Amino acid sequence: MIGRLFGSLSQKVPSLLYRVSLVMKPQVVFVLGGPGAGKGTQCSKIVESYGYTHLSAGDLLREERAREGSEFGQLIANYIKEGKIVPVEITINLLRKAMEATMKENENKFRFLIDGFPRNEDNLQGWNRVMDGKADVKFVLFFDCSNEVCINRCLERGKSSGRTDDNRESLEKRIQTYLQSTRPIIELYEKQGKVRTIDASRSVDEVFADVKAILDKEG
Ligand code: ADP
Ligand code: AMP
């Protein structure tokens, strides 16, 4: 009797745990700023000290571009080179899958830094359509610095990054996209009191000191 009870319980425990992990809502911090503002650099540092998983929309799109057999590879390549924002259906699916895979592998990994998203109105609507009620957006970390600093950092990065868009021509388009499409999204979140602005023009360590202060308080 006890043996049978134990047997049926041990069968149920893994599925119960799985269900608990499904119930755990992802906690999301959006990370925004101009191209080269240092989003990726700071996210890597956050991951080292806090229990966050870093998901970069740009990295996920570059991976998808490189994936053999991807039906979107060429489209993504064109958009990235032109500094344009890839249609949200593609990006949101990549983000959703990455979040699910992370949480399935480890149920404690439900905190996400989503870097480079939402970059425009289309992104925001896509997020609300697919993720509304399924994830909590805690706040937006906004790395603020001048276009000139952004451009110089990307040109410097371009010497070794091998990226197709770290050149002056693509950068001018990326800055335009940032100013026209992303800034209004940041302003929208600002009105909701959700933006934590950091002066990103300083050294990596100075910027991180501010990031830490924010995360220690509310992260
Ligand atoms: P983003 O993810 O916003 O595009 P990155 O984190 O890739 O930006 O940074 C862009 C480039 O600038 C990289 O070469 C990085 O090493 C450098 N960088 C990042 N933060 C700083 C900083 N605070 N000061 C100087 N250079 C920086
Ligand atoms: P990043 O790596 O953040 O500098 O992004 C590089 C490029 O990837 C951008 O210029 C866009 O073409 C594309 N991209 C990045 N994030 C997004 C996004 N949220 N939505 C659509 N396209 C994106």
PDB file of N, CA, C and O and ligand atoms in Angstrom, residues 34-41 115 153 157 200 202-204 207, ligand 1:
ATOM      1  N   GLY A  34      20.590  53.904 -27.238  1.00  0.00           N
ATOM      2  CA  GLY A  34      21.033  53.968 -28.628  1.00  0.00           C
ATOM      3  C   GLY A  34      21.973  52.821 -28.974  1.00  0.00           C
ATOM      4  O   GLY A  34      22.441  52.112 -28.085  1.00  0.00           O
ATOM      5  N   PRO A  35      22.252  52.644 -30.281  1.00  0.00           N
ATOM      6  CA  PRO A  35      23.212  51.609 -30.676  1.00  0.00           C
ATOM      7  C   PRO A  35      24.587  51.934 -30.094  1.00  0.00           C
ATOM      8  O   PRO A  35      25.060  53.057 -30.235  1.00  0.00           O
ATOM      9  N   GLY A  36      25.173  50.986 -29.384  1.00  0.00           N
ATOM     10  CA  GLY A  36      26.495  51.228 -28.798  1.00  0.00           C
ATOM     11  C   GLY A  36      26.458  51.930 -27.452  1.00  0.00           C
ATOM     12  O   GLY A  36      27.500  52.275 -26.895  1.00  0.00           O
ATOM     13  N   ALA A  37      25.279  52.111 -26.881  1.00  0.00           N
ATOM     14  CA  ALA A  37      25.187  52.809 -25.579  1.00  0.00           C
ATOM     15  C   ALA A  37      25.806  51.972 -24.459  1.00  0.00           C
ATOM     16  O   ALA A  37      26.095  52.499 -23.386  1.00  0.00           O
ATOM     17  N   GLY A  38      26.000  50.674 -24.727  1.00  0.00           N
ATOM     18  CA  GLY A  38      26.612  49.806 -23.711  1.00  0.00           C
ATOM     19  C   GLY A  38      25.617  48.845 -23.083  1.00  0.00           C
ATOM     20  O   GLY A  38      25.875  48.299 -22.010  1.00  0.00           O
ATOM     21  N   LYS A  39      24.515  48.592 -23.781  1.00  0.00           N
ATOM     22  CA  LYS A  39      23.472  47.707 -23.233  1.00  0.00           C
ATOM     23  C   LYS A  39      24.026  46.292 -22.995  1.00  0.00           C
ATOM     24  O   LYS A  39      23.889  45.731 -21.911  1.00  0.00           O
ATOM     25  N   GLY A  40      24.662  45.755 -24.025  1.00  0.00           N
ATOM     26  CA  GLY A  40      25.194  44.387 -23.919  1.00  0.00           C
ATOM     27  C   GLY A  40      26.269  44.287 -22.847  1.00  0.00           C
ATOM     28  O   GLY A  40      26.288  43.330 -22.057  1.00  0.00           O
ATOM     29  N   THR A  41      27.138  45.285 -22.806  1.00  0.00           N
ATOM     30  CA  THR A  41      28.235  45.300 -21.821  1.00  0.00           C
ATOM     31  C   THR A  41      27.664  45.270 -20.403  1.00  0.00           C
ATOM     32  O   THR A  41      28.100  44.487 -19.562  1.00  0.00           O
ATOM     33  N   ASP A 115      17.084  42.881 -23.928  1.00  0.00           N
ATOM     34  CA  ASP A 115      17.946  43.969 -24.405  1.00  0.00           C
ATOM     35  C   ASP A 115      17.631  44.294 -25.872  1.00  0.00           C
ATOM     36  O   ASP A 115      17.629  43.406 -26.721  1.00  0.00           O
ATOM     37  N   ARG A 153      31.545  54.595 -30.366  1.00  0.00           N
ATOM     38  CA  ARG A 153      31.705  53.265 -29.758  1.00  0.00           C
ATOM     39  C   ARG A 153      31.446  52.166 -30.786  1.00  0.00           C
ATOM     40  O   ARG A 153      32.152  51.161 -30.823  1.00  0.00           O
ATOM     41  N   ARG A 157      33.914  49.348 -32.055  1.00  0.00           N
ATOM     42  CA  ARG A 157      33.527  47.925 -31.982  1.00  0.00           C
ATOM     43  C   ARG A 157      33.648  47.278 -33.365  1.00  0.00           C
ATOM     44  O   ARG A 157      34.051  46.132 -33.494  1.00  0.00           O
ATOM     45  N   ALA A 200      24.991  56.941 -19.609  1.00  0.00           N
ATOM     46  CA  ALA A 200      25.838  55.859 -20.131  1.00  0.00           C
ATOM     47  C   ALA A 200      27.107  56.372 -20.802  1.00  0.00           C
ATOM     48  O   ALA A 200      27.852  55.588 -21.387  1.00  0.00           O
ATOM     49  N   ARG A 202      29.632  57.618 -19.301  1.00  0.00           N
ATOM     50  CA  ARG A 202      30.797  57.467 -18.410  1.00  0.00           C
ATOM     51  C   ARG A 202      31.445  56.086 -18.584  1.00  0.00           C
ATOM     52  O   ARG A 202      31.031  55.307 -19.438  1.00  0.00           O
ATOM     53  N   SER A 203      32.428  55.804 -17.725  1.00  0.00           N
ATOM     54  CA  SER A 203      33.159  54.530 -17.869  1.00  0.00           C
ATOM     55  C   SER A 203      32.234  53.350 -17.532  1.00  0.00           C
ATOM     56  O   SER A 203      31.201  53.527 -16.857  1.00  0.00           O
ATOM     57  N   VAL A 204      32.618  52.161 -17.980  1.00  0.00           N
ATOM     58  CA  VAL A 204      31.817  50.956 -17.744  1.00  0.00           C
ATOM     59  C   VAL A 204      31.536  50.789 -16.241  1.00  0.00           C
ATOM     60  O   VAL A 204      30.404  50.512 -15.840  1.00  0.00           O
ATOM     61  N   VAL A 207      29.084  53.436 -14.853  1.00  0.00           N
ATOM     62  CA  VAL A 207      27.710  53.133 -15.278  1.00  0.00           C
ATOM     63  C   VAL A 207      27.168  51.967 -14.443  1.00  0.00           C
ATOM     64  O   VAL A 207      26.047  52.008 -13.934  1.00  0.00           O
TER      65      VAL A 207
HETATM   66  P1  ADP B   1      25.066  47.989 -27.264  1.00  0.00           P
HETATM   67  O1  ADP B   1      24.755  46.599 -26.736  1.00  0.00           O
HETATM   68  O2  ADP B   1      24.272  49.057 -26.605  1.00  0.00           O
HETATM   69  O3  ADP B   1      25.024  48.080 -28.760  1.00  0.00           O
HETATM   70  P2  ADP B   1      27.797  47.391 -26.428  1.00  0.00           P
HETATM   71  O4  ADP B   1      27.651  46.953 -25.005  1.00  0.00           O
HETATM   72  O5  ADP B   1      28.053  46.334 -27.447  1.00  0.00           O
HETATM   73  O6  ADP B   1      26.561  48.319 -26.853  1.00  0.00           O
HETATM   74  O7  ADP B   1      28.960  48.478 -26.458  1.00  0.00           O
HETATM   75  C1  ADP B   1      29.351  49.066 -27.680  1.00  0.00           C
HETATM   76  C2  ADP B   1      30.868  49.239 -27.679  1.00  0.00           C
HETATM   77  O8  ADP B   1      31.235  50.234 -26.723  1.00  0.00           O
HETATM   78  C3  ADP B   1      31.633  47.977 -27.307  1.00  0.00           C
HETATM   79  O9  ADP B   1      32.796  47.922 -28.084  1.00  0.00           O
HETATM   80  C4  ADP B   1      31.932  48.165 -25.818  1.00  0.00           C
HETATM   81  O10 ADP B   1      33.121  47.517 -25.446  1.00  0.00           O
HETATM   82  C5  ADP B   1      32.064  49.674 -25.702  1.00  0.00           C
HETATM   83  N1  ADP B   1      31.553  50.212 -24.441  1.00  0.00           N
HETATM   84  C6  ADP B   1      30.465  49.798 -23.764  1.00  0.00           C
HETATM   85  N2  ADP B   1      30.258  50.541 -22.666  1.00  0.00           N
HETATM   86  C7  ADP B   1      31.257  51.476 -22.665  1.00  0.00           C
HETATM   87  C8  ADP B   1      31.601  52.564 -21.781  1.00  0.00           C
HETATM   88  N3  ADP B   1      30.882  52.854 -20.687  1.00  0.00           N
HETATM   89  N4  ADP B   1      32.673  53.330 -22.089  1.00  0.00           N
HETATM   90  C9  ADP B   1      33.393  53.054 -23.197  1.00  0.00           C
HETATM   91  N5  ADP B   1      33.137  52.043 -24.060  1.00  0.00           N
HETATM   92  C10 ADP B   1      32.078  51.277 -23.797  1.00  0.00           C
END
